Coordinates of N, CA and C in Angstrom, one line a residue:
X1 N 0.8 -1.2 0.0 CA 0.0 0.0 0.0 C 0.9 1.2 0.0
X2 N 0.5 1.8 -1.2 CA 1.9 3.0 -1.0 C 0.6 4.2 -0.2
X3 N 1.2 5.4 0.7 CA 0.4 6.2 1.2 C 0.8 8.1 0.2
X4 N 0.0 8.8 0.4 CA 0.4 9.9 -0.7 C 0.3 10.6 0.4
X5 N 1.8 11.6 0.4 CA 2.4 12.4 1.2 C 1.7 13.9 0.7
X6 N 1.2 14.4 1.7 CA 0.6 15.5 1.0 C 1.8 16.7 0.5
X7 N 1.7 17.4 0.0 CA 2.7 18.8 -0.8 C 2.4 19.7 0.0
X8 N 3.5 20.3 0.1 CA 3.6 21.9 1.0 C 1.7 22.3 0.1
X9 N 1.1 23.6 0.5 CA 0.3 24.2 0.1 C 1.1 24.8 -1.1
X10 N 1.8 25.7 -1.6 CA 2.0 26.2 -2.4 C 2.7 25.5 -3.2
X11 N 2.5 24.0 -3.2 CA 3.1 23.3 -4.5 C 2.6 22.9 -6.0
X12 N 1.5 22.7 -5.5 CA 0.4 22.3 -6.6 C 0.4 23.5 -7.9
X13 N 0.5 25.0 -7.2 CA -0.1 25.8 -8.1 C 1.8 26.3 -8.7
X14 N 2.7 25.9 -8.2 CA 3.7 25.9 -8.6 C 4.5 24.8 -9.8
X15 N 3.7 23.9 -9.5 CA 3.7 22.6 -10.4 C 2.8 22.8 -11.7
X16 N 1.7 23.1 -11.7 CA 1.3 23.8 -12.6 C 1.7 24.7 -13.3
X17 N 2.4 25.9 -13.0 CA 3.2 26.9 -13.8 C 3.9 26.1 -14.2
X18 N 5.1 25.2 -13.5 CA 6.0 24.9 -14.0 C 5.5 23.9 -15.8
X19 N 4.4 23.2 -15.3 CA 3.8 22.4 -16.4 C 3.1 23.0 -17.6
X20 N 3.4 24.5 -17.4 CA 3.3 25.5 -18.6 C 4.6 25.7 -19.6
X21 N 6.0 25.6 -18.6 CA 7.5 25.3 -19.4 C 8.0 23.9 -20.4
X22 N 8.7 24.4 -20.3 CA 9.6 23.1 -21.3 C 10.0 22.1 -20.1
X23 N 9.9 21.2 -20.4 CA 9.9 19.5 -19.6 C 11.4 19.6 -19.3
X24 N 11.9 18.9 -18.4 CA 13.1 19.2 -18.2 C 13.7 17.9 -18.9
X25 N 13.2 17.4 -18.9 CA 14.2 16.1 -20.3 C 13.1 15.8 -21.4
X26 N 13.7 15.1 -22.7 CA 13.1 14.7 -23.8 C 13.3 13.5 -23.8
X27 N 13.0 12.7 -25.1 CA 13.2 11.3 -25.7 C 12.7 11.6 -27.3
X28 N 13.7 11.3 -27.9 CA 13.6 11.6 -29.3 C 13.7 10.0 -30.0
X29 N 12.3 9.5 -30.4 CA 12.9 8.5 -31.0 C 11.5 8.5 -32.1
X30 N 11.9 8.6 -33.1 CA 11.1 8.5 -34.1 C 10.5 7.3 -34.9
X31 N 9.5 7.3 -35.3 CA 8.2 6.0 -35.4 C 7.8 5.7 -34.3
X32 N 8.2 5.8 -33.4 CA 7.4 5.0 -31.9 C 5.9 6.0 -31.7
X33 N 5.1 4.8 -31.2 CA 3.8 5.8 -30.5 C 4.0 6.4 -29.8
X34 N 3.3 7.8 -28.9 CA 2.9 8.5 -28.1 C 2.9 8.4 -27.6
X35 N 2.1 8.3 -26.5 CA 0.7 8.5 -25.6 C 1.3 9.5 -24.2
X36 N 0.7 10.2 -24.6 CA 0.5 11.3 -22.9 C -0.8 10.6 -21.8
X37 N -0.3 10.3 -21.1 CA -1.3 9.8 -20.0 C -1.9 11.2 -18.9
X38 N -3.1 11.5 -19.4 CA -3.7 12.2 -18.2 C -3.8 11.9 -16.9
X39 N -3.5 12.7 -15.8 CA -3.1 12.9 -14.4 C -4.5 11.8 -13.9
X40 N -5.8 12.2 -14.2 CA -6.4 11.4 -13.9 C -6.6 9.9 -14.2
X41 N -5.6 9.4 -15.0 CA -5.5 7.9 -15.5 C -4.5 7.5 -14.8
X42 N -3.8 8.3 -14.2 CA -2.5 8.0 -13.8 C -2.9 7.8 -12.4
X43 N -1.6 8.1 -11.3 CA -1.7 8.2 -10.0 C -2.6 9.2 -9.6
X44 N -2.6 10.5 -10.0 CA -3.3 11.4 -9.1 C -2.5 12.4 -8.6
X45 N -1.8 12.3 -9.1 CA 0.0 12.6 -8.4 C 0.0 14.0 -8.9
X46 N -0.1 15.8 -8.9 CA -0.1 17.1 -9.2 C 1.0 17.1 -9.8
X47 N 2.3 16.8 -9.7 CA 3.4 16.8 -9.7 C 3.7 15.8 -11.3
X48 N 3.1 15.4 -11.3 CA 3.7 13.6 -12.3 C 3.2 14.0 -13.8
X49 N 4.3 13.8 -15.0 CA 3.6 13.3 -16.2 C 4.0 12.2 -16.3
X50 N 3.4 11.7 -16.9 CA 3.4 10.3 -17.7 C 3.8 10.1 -18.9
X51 N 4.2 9.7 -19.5 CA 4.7 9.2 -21.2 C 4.8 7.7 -21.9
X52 N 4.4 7.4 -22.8 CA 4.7 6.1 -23.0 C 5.0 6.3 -24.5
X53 N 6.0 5.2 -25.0 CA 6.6 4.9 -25.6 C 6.6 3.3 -26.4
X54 N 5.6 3.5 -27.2 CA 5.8 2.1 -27.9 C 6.0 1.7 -29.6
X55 N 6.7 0.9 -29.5 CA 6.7 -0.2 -30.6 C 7.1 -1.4 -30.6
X56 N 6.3 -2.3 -31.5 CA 5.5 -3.6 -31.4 C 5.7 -3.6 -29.4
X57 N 6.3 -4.9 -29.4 CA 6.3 -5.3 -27.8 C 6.7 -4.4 -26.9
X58 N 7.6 -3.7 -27.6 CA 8.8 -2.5 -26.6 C 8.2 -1.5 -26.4
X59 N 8.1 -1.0 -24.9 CA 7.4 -0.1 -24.7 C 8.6 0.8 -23.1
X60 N 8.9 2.2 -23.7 CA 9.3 2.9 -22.5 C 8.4 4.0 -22.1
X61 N 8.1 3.9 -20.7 CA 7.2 4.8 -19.9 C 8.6 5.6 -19.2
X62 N 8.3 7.2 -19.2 CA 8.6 8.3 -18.6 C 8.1 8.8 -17.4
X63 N 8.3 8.2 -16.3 CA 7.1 9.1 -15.0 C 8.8 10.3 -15.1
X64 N 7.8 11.5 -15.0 CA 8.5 12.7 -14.7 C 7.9 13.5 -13.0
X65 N 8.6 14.1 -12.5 CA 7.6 14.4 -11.3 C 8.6 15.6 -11.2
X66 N 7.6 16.6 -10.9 CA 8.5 18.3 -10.2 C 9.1 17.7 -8.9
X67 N 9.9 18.4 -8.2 CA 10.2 17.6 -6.9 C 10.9 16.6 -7.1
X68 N 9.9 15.5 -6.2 CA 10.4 13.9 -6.2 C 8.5 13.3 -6.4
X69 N 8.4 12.2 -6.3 CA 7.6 11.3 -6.3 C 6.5 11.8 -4.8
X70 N 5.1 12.0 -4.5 CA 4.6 11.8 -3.7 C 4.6 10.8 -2.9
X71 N 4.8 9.5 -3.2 CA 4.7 7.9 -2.8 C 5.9 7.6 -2.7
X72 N 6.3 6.9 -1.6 CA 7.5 6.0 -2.0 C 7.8 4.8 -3.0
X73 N 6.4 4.4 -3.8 CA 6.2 3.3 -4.2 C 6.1 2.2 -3.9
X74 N 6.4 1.2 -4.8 CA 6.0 -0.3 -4.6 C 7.3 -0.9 -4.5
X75 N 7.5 -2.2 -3.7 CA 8.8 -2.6 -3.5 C 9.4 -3.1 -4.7
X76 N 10.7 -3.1 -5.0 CA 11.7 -3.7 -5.8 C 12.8 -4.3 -5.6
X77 N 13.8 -5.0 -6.6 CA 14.7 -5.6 -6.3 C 15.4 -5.5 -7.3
X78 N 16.8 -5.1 -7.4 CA 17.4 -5.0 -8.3 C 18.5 -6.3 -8.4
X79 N 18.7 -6.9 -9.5 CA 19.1 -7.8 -10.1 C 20.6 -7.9 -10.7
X80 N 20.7 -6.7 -11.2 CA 21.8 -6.2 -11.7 C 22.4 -4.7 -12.1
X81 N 23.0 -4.2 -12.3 CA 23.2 -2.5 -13.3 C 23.9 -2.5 -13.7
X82 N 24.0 -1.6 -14.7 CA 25.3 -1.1 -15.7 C 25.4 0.0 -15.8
X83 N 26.4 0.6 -16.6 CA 26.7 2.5 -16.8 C 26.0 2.4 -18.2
X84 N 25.1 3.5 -18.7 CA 24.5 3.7 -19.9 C 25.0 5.2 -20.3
X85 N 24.8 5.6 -21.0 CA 25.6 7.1 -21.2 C 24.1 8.1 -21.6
X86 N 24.1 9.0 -21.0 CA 22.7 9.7 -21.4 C 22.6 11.1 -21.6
X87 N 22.8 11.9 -22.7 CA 23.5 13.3 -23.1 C 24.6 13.8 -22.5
X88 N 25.5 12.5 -22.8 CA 26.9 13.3 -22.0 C 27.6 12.6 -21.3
X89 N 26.5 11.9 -20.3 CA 26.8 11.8 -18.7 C 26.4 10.2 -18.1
X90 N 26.7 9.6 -17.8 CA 27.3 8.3 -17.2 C 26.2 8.3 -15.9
X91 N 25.5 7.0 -16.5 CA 24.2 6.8 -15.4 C 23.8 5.3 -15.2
X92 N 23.5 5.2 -14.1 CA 23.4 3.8 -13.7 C 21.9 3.3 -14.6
X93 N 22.1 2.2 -14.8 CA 20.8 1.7 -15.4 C 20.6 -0.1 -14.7
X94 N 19.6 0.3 -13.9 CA 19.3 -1.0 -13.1 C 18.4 -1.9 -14.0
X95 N 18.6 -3.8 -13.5 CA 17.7 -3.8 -14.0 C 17.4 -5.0 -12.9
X96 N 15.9 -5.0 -12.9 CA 15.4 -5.9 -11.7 C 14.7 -7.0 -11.6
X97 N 14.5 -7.8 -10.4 CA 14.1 -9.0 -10.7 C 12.4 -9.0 -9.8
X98 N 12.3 -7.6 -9.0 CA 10.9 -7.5 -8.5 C 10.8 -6.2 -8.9
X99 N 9.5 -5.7 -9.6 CA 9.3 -4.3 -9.7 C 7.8 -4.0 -9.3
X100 N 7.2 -3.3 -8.9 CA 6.1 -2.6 -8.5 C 5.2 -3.9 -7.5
X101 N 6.6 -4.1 -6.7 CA 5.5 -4.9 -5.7 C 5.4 -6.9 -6.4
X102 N 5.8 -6.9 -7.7 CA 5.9 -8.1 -8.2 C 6.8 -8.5 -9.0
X103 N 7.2 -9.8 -9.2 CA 8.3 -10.3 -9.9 C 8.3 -10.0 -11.5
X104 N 9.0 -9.0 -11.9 CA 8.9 -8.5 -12.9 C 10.5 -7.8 -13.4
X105 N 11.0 -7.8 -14.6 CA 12.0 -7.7 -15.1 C 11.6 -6.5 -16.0
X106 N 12.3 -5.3 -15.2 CA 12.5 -4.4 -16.7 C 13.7 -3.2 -15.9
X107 N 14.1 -2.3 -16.9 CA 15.6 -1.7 -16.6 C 14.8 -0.5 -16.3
X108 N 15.7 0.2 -15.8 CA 15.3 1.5 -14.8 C 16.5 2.5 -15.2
X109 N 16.1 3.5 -15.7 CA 16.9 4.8 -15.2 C 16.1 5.5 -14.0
X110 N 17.1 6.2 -13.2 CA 16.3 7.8 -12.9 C 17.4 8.6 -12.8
X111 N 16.6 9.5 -13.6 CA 17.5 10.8 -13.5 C 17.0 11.8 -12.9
X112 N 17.8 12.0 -12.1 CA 17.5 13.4 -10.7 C 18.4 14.7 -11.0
X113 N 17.0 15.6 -11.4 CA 17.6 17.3 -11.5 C 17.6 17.8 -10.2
X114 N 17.9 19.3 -10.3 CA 17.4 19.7 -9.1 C 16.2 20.0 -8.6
X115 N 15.3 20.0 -9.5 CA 13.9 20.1 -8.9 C 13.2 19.5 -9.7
X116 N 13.6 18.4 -9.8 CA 12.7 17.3 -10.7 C 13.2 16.2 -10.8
X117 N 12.6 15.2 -11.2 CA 13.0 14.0 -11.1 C 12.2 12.5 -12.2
X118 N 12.9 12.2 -13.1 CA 12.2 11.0 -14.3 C 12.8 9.6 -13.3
X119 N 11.7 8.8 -13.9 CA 11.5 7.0 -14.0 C 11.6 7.1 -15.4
X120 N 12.4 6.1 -15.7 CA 12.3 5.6 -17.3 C 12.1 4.3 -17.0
X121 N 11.2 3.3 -17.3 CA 11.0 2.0 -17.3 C 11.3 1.7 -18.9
X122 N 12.1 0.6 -18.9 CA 12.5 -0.1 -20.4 C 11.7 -1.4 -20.2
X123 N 11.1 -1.8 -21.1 CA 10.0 -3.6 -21.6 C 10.3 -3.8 -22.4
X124 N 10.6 -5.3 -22.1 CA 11.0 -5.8 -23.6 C 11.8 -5.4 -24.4
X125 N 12.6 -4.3 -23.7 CA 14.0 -4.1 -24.8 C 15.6 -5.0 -24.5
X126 N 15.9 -4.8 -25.8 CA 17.5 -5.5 -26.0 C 18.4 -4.6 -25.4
X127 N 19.1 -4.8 -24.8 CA 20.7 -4.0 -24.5 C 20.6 -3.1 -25.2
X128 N 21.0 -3.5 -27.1 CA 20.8 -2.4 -27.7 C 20.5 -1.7 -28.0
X129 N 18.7 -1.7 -27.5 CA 17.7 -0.8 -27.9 C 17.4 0.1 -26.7
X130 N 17.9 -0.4 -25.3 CA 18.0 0.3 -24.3 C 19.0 1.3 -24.8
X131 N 20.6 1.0 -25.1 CA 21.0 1.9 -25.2 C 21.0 3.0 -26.6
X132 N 20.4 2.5 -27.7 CA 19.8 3.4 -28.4 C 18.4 4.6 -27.2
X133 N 17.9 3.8 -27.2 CA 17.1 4.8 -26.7 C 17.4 5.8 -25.3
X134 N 18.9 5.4 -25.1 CA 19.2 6.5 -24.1 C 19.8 7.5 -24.7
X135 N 20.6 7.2 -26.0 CA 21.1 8.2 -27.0 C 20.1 9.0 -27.3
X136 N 18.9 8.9 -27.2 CA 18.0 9.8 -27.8 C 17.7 10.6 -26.8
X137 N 18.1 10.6 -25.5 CA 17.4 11.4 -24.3 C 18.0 12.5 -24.7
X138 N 17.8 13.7 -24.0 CA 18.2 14.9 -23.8 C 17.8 15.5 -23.0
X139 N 18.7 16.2 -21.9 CA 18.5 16.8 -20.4 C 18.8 18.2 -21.0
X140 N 17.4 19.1 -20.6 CA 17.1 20.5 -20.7 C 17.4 21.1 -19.5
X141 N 17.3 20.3 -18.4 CA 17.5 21.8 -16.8 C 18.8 20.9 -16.0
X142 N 18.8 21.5 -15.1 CA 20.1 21.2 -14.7 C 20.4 19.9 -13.3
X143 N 21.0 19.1 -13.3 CA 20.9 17.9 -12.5 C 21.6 17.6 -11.1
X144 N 21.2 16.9 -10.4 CA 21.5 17.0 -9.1 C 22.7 16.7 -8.9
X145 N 23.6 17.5 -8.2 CA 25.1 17.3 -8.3 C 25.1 15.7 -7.7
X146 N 26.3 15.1 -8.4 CA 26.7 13.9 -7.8 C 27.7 14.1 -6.5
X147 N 27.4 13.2 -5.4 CA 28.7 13.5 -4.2 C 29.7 12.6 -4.9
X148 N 31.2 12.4 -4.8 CA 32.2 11.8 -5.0 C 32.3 10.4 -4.2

């Protein structure tokens, strides 16, 4: 049972302006479907877009969130990681053997800005196509310093 952490009061109407700007990351990959997931299909979450990403089986979802995440989520287990390269920059990409509370295999980025924060869920992709499709990302605002 994840529980939803309420937002300062002046977050909501701050999250909204912000969701008047430019996204702080992209995915550029051409022929794939769409889909924008409305807030109300989604979690509920003020803060969150959604994105999905498909062709045939392969499908990458984008949760974006201002901030961080309301929820802590559902439990996981990671299985394994590697270094993937993502406009530039050297990023862990997990991949797991329990995801959303059930035994499920798919690879994980997250990339953390300073005032924002993406899930990239990878299904059903090859190595290759994972890392093609990280070649296509592109980070617009600026990202959470790494400690050493």
């Amino acid at each position: 049972m994840s529980v939803l952490m309420p937002p300062l009061p002046h977050k909501p109407a701050d999250w909204a302006q912000r969701d008047q700007g430019p996204e702080p990351l992209s995915v550029d990959i051409s022929g794939w479907r769409v889909k924008e997931v409305p807030r109300r299909d989604s979690s509920g979450q003020a803060n969150l877009r959604t994105t999905i990403l498909e062709q045939g089986d392969t499908r990458v979802s984008v949760f974006r969130y201002w901030d961080r995440p309301l929820t802590p989520g559902h439990p996981m287990a990671e299985a394994s990681r590697r270094t993937v390269q993502v406009d530039g920059h050297e990023m862990p990409l997990l991949t797991t053997s329990m995801y959303e509370g059930r035994e499920w295999q798919v690879e994980l980025l997250f990339v953390r800005g300073v005032d924002w924060m993406a899930r990239i869920v990878f299904e059903c992709c090859s190595s290759a196509e994972v890392d093609a499709l990280c070649a296509g990302i592109t980070i617009h605002a600026p990202l959470q310093p790494t400690s050493a």
